[in-house]
mmCIF file of C-alpha atoms in Angstrom:
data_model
loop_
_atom_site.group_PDB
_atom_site.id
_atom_site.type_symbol
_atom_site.label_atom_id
_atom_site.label_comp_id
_atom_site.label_asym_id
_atom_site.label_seq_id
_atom_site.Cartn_x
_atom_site.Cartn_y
_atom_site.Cartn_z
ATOM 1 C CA UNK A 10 0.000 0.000 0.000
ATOM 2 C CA UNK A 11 1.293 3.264 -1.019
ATOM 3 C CA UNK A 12 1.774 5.769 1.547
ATOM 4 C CA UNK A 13 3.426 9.303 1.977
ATOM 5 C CA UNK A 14 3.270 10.458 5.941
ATOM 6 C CA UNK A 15 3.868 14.339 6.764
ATOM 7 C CA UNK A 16 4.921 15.295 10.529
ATOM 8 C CA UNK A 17 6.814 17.394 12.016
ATOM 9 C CA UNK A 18 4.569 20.705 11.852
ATOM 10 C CA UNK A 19 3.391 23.048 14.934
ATOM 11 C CA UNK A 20 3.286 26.523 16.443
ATOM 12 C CA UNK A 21 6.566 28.367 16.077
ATOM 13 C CA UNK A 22 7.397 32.265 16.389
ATOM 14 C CA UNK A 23 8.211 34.534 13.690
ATOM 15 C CA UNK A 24 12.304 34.053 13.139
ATOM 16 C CA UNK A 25 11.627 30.491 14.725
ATOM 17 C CA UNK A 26 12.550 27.017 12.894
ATOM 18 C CA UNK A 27 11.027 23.493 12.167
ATOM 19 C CA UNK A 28 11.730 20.317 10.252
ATOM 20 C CA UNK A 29 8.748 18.910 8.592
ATOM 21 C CA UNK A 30 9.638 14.868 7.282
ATOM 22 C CA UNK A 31 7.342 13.154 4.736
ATOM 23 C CA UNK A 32 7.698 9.396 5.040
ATOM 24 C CA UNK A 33 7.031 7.399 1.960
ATOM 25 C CA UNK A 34 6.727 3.640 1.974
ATOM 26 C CA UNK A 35 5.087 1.167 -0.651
ATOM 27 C CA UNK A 36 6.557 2.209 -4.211
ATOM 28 C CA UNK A 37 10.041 2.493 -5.335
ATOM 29 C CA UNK A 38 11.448 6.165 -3.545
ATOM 30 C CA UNK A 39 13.825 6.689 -5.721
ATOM 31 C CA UNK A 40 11.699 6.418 -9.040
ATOM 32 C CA UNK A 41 9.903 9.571 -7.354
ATOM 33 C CA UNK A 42 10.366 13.021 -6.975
ATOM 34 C CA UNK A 43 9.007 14.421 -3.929
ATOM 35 C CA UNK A 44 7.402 18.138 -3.653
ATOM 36 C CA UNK A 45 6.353 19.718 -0.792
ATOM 37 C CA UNK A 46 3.152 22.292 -1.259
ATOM 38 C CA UNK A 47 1.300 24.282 1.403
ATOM 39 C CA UNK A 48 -2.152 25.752 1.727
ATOM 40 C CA UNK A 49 -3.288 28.920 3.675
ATOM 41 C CA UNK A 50 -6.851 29.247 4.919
ATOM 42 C CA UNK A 51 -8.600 30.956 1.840
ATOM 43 C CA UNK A 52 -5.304 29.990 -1.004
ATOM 44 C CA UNK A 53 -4.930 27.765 -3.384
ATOM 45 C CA UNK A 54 -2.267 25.028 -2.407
ATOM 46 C CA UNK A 55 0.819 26.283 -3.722
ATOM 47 C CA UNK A 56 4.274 24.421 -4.536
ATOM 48 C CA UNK A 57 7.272 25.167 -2.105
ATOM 49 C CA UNK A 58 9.957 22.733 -3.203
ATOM 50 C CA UNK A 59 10.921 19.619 -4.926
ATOM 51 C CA UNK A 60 13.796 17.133 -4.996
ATOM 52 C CA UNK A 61 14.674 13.998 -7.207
ATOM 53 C CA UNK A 62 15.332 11.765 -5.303
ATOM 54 C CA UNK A 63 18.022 10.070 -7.894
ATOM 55 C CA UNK A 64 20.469 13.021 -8.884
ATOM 56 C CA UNK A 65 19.092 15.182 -5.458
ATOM 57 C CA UNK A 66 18.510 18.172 -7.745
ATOM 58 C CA UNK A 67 16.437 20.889 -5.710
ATOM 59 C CA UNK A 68 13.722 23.541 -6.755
ATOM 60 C CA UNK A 69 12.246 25.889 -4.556
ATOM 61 C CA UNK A 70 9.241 28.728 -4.811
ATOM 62 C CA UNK A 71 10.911 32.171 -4.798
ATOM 63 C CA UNK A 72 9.007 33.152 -1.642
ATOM 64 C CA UNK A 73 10.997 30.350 0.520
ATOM 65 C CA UNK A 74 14.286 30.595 -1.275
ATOM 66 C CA UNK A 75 16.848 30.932 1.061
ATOM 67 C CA UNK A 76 14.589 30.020 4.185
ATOM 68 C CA UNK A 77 13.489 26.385 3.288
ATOM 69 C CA UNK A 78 15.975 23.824 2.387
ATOM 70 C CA UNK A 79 14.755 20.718 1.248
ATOM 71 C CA UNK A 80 16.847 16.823 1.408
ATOM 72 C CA UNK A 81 16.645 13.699 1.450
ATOM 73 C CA UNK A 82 17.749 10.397 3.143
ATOM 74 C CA UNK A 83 17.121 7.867 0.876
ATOM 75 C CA UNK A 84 17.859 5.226 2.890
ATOM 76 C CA UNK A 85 14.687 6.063 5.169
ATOM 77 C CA UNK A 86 12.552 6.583 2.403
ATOM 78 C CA UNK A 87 11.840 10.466 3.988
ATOM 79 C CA UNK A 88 12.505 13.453 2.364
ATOM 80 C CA UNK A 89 12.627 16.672 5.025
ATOM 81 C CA UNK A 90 12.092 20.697 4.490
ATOM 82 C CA UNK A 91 13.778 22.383 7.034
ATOM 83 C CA UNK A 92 12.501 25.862 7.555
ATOM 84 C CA UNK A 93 14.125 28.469 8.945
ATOM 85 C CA UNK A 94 13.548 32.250 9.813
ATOM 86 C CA UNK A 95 9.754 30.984 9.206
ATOM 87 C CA UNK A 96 7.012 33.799 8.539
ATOM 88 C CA UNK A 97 3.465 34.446 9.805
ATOM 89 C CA UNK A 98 2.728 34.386 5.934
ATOM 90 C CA UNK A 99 4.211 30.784 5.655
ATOM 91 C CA UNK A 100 1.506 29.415 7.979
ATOM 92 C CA UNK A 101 -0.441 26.557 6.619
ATOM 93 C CA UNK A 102 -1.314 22.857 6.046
ATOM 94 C CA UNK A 103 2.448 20.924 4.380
ATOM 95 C CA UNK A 104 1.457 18.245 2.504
ATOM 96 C CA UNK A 105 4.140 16.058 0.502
ATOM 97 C CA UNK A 106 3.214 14.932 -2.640
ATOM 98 C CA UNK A 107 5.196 11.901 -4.780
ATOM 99 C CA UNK A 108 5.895 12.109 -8.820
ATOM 100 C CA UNK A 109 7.054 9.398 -10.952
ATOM 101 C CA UNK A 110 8.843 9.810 -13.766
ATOM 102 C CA UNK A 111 8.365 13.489 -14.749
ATOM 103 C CA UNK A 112 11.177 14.908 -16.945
ATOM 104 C CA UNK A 113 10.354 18.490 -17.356
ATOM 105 C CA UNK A 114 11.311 20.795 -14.745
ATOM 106 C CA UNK A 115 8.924 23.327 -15.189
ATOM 107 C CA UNK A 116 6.276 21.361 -14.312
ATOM 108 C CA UNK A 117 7.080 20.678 -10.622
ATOM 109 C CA UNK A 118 4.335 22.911 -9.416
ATOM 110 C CA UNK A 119 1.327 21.408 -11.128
ATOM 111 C CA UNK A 120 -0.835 19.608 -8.837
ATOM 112 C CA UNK A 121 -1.839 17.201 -11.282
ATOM 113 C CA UNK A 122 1.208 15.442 -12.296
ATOM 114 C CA UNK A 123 1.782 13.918 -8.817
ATOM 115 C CA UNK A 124 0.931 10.691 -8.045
ATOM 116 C CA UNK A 125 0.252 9.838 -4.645
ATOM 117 C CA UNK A 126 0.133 12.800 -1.675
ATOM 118 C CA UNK A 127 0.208 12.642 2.231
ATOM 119 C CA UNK A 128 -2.468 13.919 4.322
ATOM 120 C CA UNK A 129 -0.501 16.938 5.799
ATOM 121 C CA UNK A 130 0.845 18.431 8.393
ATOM 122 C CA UNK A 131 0.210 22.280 9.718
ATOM 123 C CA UNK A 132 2.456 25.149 10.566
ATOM 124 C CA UNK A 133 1.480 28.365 12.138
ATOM 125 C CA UNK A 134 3.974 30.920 12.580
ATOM 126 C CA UNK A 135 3.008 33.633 15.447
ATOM 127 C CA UNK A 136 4.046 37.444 15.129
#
């Protein structure tokens, strides 16, 4: 059974720092990239970063660029985002999201092209 488990979120202050993990178990990790997207109350969900999990190339949305870094331990099957000097505007749900075999990398922030997603985990940042 496929499955892709986000934890790691909770209440941090402005300037604070968490590690979210997304554990993936029941395909093949490294046929997979893994993104991470996020959803504020009201938004659309919204891509944040992506890795391959073969070559461990990295993408990430301008807005986190610099804060978030994302990796992965292949070996656990989990890919992590680490965020730093976090945001009251980067409060929402995390979800991690699994992609097989995608080639172009423009397309990392289309919701349709993943495969299989986690249920989420949520962030809020306090001012």
């Amino acid at each position: 059974e496929v499955q892709l488990q986000a934890s790691g979120g909770g209440v941090v202050q402005a300037g604070g720092s968490l590690r979210l993990s997304c554990a993936a178990s029941g395909f093949t990790f490294d046929d997979y990239a893994i993104g991470w997207f996020r959803q504020a109350p009201g938004k659309e969900r919204e891509g944040v970063s992506n890795i391959n999990t073969k070559d461990g190339s990295t993408v990430y949305a301008d807005s986190v660029k610099g804060r978030f870094t994302i990796s992965s331990d292949n070996a656990k099957n989990t890919v992590y985002l680490q965020m730093d000097s976090l945001k009251p505007e980067d409060t929402a749900v995390y979800y991690c999201a699994a992609d097989e075999g995608s080639k172009d990398p423009g397309a990392w922030k289309l919701i349709p092209i993943y495969d299989y997603w986690g249920q989420g985990t949520l962030v809020t940042v306090s001012s």
